[in-house]
């Protein structure tokens, strides 16, 4: 059995982190799937989906880490192609990935106490975003 759910929201641009955990949890509960997996997928090539403890310190640490690994403001070949200055956003998305998968056991996601599922905005401007959730199992 497969249950699908779509989330739509607006971001503020680079560095925006949105906690998806409650809505993904609701999708899992509505699916009535007891054993299986849930896949959370960001639609787009300048965003990411991952897991983190969604607390103020880490929410500040995360953009600082990304700036250290793939700095904004550095010329990238992609920027020469399109002229929009978001080459770094595509590279960050590639590093982090656009999907997150976890097990569903006894009708609940298998997450640690402090583990939340987050959408990560990497683009250099606010965006309308879509995230798809699929719960698969029995």
mmCIF file of C-alpha atoms in Angstrom:
data_model
loop_
_atom_site.group_PDB
_atom_site.id
_atom_site.type_symbol
_atom_site.label_atom_id
_atom_site.label_comp_id
_atom_site.label_asym_id
_atom_site.label_seq_id
_atom_site.Cartn_x
_atom_site.Cartn_y
_atom_site.Cartn_z
ATOM 1 C CA UNK A 1 0.000 0.000 0.000
ATOM 2 C CA UNK A 2 1.171 3.543 -0.765
ATOM 3 C CA UNK A 3 -0.131 6.773 0.760
ATOM 4 C CA UNK A 4 0.930 10.127 -0.728
ATOM 5 C CA UNK A 5 0.808 13.594 0.802
ATOM 6 C CA UNK A 6 1.962 16.971 -0.578
ATOM 7 C CA UNK A 7 3.105 19.983 1.448
ATOM 8 C CA UNK A 8 3.336 23.476 -0.014
ATOM 9 C CA UNK A 9 4.891 26.499 1.680
ATOM 10 C CA UNK A 10 6.900 29.674 1.115
ATOM 11 C CA UNK A 11 10.498 30.112 2.258
ATOM 12 C CA UNK A 12 12.494 33.225 3.137
ATOM 13 C CA UNK A 13 15.528 32.177 1.067
ATOM 14 C CA UNK A 14 18.991 30.858 1.874
ATOM 15 C CA UNK A 15 19.336 29.513 5.397
ATOM 16 C CA UNK A 16 15.626 28.989 5.997
ATOM 17 C CA UNK A 17 15.016 25.735 7.873
ATOM 18 C CA UNK A 18 11.465 24.432 8.249
ATOM 19 C CA UNK A 19 10.485 21.662 10.653
ATOM 20 C CA UNK A 20 8.388 19.124 8.712
ATOM 21 C CA UNK A 21 8.165 16.497 11.447
ATOM 22 C CA UNK A 22 4.592 17.109 12.628
ATOM 23 C CA UNK A 23 3.124 17.125 9.127
ATOM 24 C CA UNK A 24 5.081 14.024 8.070
ATOM 25 C CA UNK A 25 3.949 12.301 11.274
ATOM 26 C CA UNK A 26 0.342 13.201 10.437
ATOM 27 C CA UNK A 27 0.754 11.730 6.945
ATOM 28 C CA UNK A 28 2.096 8.498 8.462
ATOM 29 C CA UNK A 29 -0.853 8.286 10.863
ATOM 30 C CA UNK A 30 -3.382 8.999 8.086
ATOM 31 C CA UNK A 31 -1.840 6.271 5.920
ATOM 32 C CA UNK A 32 -2.800 3.529 8.413
ATOM 33 C CA UNK A 33 0.431 1.794 7.428
ATOM 34 C CA UNK A 34 1.836 -0.094 10.415
ATOM 35 C CA UNK A 35 5.139 -1.399 8.988
ATOM 36 C CA UNK A 36 7.083 0.125 6.117
ATOM 37 C CA UNK A 37 8.977 3.280 5.202
ATOM 38 C CA UNK A 38 8.283 6.962 4.708
ATOM 39 C CA UNK A 39 10.111 9.008 2.084
ATOM 40 C CA UNK A 40 10.166 12.809 2.247
ATOM 41 C CA UNK A 41 11.218 14.470 -1.028
ATOM 42 C CA UNK A 42 11.859 18.139 -1.784
ATOM 43 C CA UNK A 43 10.895 19.039 -5.338
ATOM 44 C CA UNK A 44 13.694 21.172 -6.750
ATOM 45 C CA UNK A 45 17.456 21.338 -7.167
ATOM 46 C CA UNK A 46 18.263 24.122 -4.687
ATOM 47 C CA UNK A 47 16.770 22.620 -1.539
ATOM 48 C CA UNK A 48 17.423 19.728 0.800
ATOM 49 C CA UNK A 49 15.699 17.443 3.279
ATOM 50 C CA UNK A 50 17.535 16.046 6.269
ATOM 51 C CA UNK A 51 17.290 15.488 9.985
ATOM 52 C CA UNK A 52 18.602 17.624 12.835
ATOM 53 C CA UNK A 53 17.688 18.649 16.347
ATOM 54 C CA UNK A 54 15.530 21.680 15.538
ATOM 55 C CA UNK A 55 16.847 23.992 18.246
ATOM 56 C CA UNK A 56 18.132 27.598 18.025
ATOM 57 C CA UNK A 57 21.848 26.822 18.304
ATOM 58 C CA UNK A 58 21.895 24.236 15.529
ATOM 59 C CA UNK A 59 19.608 26.400 13.410
ATOM 60 C CA UNK A 60 22.375 29.029 13.526
ATOM 61 C CA UNK A 61 25.233 26.507 13.185
ATOM 62 C CA UNK A 62 23.815 24.906 10.034
ATOM 63 C CA UNK A 63 24.061 27.941 7.687
ATOM 64 C CA UNK A 64 27.519 28.705 9.056
ATOM 65 C CA UNK A 65 28.630 25.147 8.265
ATOM 66 C CA UNK A 66 27.216 25.371 4.735
ATOM 67 C CA UNK A 67 28.978 28.708 4.179
ATOM 68 C CA UNK A 68 32.253 27.052 5.184
ATOM 69 C CA UNK A 69 31.798 24.065 2.874
ATOM 70 C CA UNK A 70 30.186 25.689 -0.183
ATOM 71 C CA UNK A 71 30.420 29.467 0.225
ATOM 72 C CA UNK A 72 27.876 31.845 -1.260
ATOM 73 C CA UNK A 73 29.468 34.761 -3.073
ATOM 74 C CA UNK A 74 32.083 32.576 -4.739
ATOM 75 C CA UNK A 75 31.902 32.474 -8.543
ATOM 76 C CA UNK A 76 30.629 29.115 -9.799
ATOM 77 C CA UNK A 77 30.428 27.948 -13.417
ATOM 78 C CA UNK A 78 26.658 27.558 -13.053
ATOM 79 C CA UNK A 79 26.396 31.287 -12.358
ATOM 80 C CA UNK A 80 28.052 32.036 -15.709
ATOM 81 C CA UNK A 81 25.424 29.888 -17.432
ATOM 82 C CA UNK A 82 22.325 31.481 -15.898
ATOM 83 C CA UNK A 83 23.541 34.656 -14.184
ATOM 84 C CA UNK A 84 21.382 34.111 -11.095
ATOM 85 C CA UNK A 85 24.171 33.627 -8.547
ATOM 86 C CA UNK A 86 22.779 30.422 -7.036
ATOM 87 C CA UNK A 87 25.420 27.923 -8.118
ATOM 88 C CA UNK A 88 26.264 27.377 -4.467
ATOM 89 C CA UNK A 89 22.622 26.435 -3.773
ATOM 90 C CA UNK A 90 22.714 23.645 -6.356
ATOM 91 C CA UNK A 91 25.968 22.298 -4.912
ATOM 92 C CA UNK A 92 24.622 22.379 -1.336
ATOM 93 C CA UNK A 93 21.501 20.532 -2.462
ATOM 94 C CA UNK A 94 23.638 17.893 -4.143
ATOM 95 C CA UNK A 95 25.715 17.399 -0.977
ATOM 96 C CA UNK A 96 22.751 17.169 1.408
ATOM 97 C CA UNK A 97 20.270 15.443 -0.894
ATOM 98 C CA UNK A 98 16.629 16.122 -1.546
ATOM 99 C CA UNK A 99 15.163 13.072 0.215
ATOM 100 C CA UNK A 100 14.970 11.608 3.698
ATOM 101 C CA UNK A 101 13.776 8.073 4.422
ATOM 102 C CA UNK A 102 13.023 6.385 7.727
ATOM 103 C CA UNK A 103 11.303 3.225 8.877
ATOM 104 C CA UNK A 104 7.705 3.085 10.010
ATOM 105 C CA UNK A 105 7.204 0.624 12.847
ATOM 106 C CA UNK A 106 3.948 0.027 14.686
ATOM 107 C CA UNK A 107 2.443 2.967 12.795
ATOM 108 C CA UNK A 108 5.103 5.469 13.889
ATOM 109 C CA UNK A 109 8.213 6.943 12.330
ATOM 110 C CA UNK A 110 11.466 5.613 13.724
ATOM 111 C CA UNK A 111 13.042 8.865 14.945
ATOM 112 C CA UNK A 112 15.135 9.625 18.009
ATOM 113 C CA UNK A 113 13.854 11.892 20.772
ATOM 114 C CA UNK A 114 15.623 14.986 19.443
ATOM 115 C CA UNK A 115 15.514 14.076 15.757
ATOM 116 C CA UNK A 116 13.327 16.200 13.521
ATOM 117 C CA UNK A 117 12.849 16.135 9.740
ATOM 118 C CA UNK A 118 13.703 19.487 8.168
ATOM 119 C CA UNK A 119 13.419 21.224 4.835
ATOM 120 C CA UNK A 120 16.538 23.245 4.021
ATOM 121 C CA UNK A 121 16.339 26.223 1.686
ATOM 122 C CA UNK A 122 19.582 26.892 -0.154
ATOM 123 C CA UNK A 123 18.422 29.244 -2.923
ATOM 124 C CA UNK A 124 19.401 32.900 -2.782
ATOM 125 C CA UNK A 125 15.805 34.141 -2.852
ATOM 126 C CA UNK A 126 12.438 33.320 -1.286
ATOM 127 C CA UNK A 127 10.709 30.417 -3.006
ATOM 128 C CA UNK A 128 7.362 28.655 -3.176
ATOM 129 C CA UNK A 129 8.218 25.058 -2.332
ATOM 130 C CA UNK A 130 6.655 21.618 -2.569
ATOM 131 C CA UNK A 131 7.577 18.545 -0.554
ATOM 132 C CA UNK A 132 6.083 15.143 -1.300
ATOM 133 C CA UNK A 133 5.681 12.440 1.304
ATOM 134 C CA UNK A 134 5.111 8.799 0.453
ATOM 135 C CA UNK A 135 4.375 6.188 3.059
ATOM 136 C CA UNK A 136 4.813 2.639 1.772
ATOM 137 C CA UNK A 137 4.149 -0.634 3.531
ATOM 138 C CA UNK A 138 1.331 -2.615 5.060
#
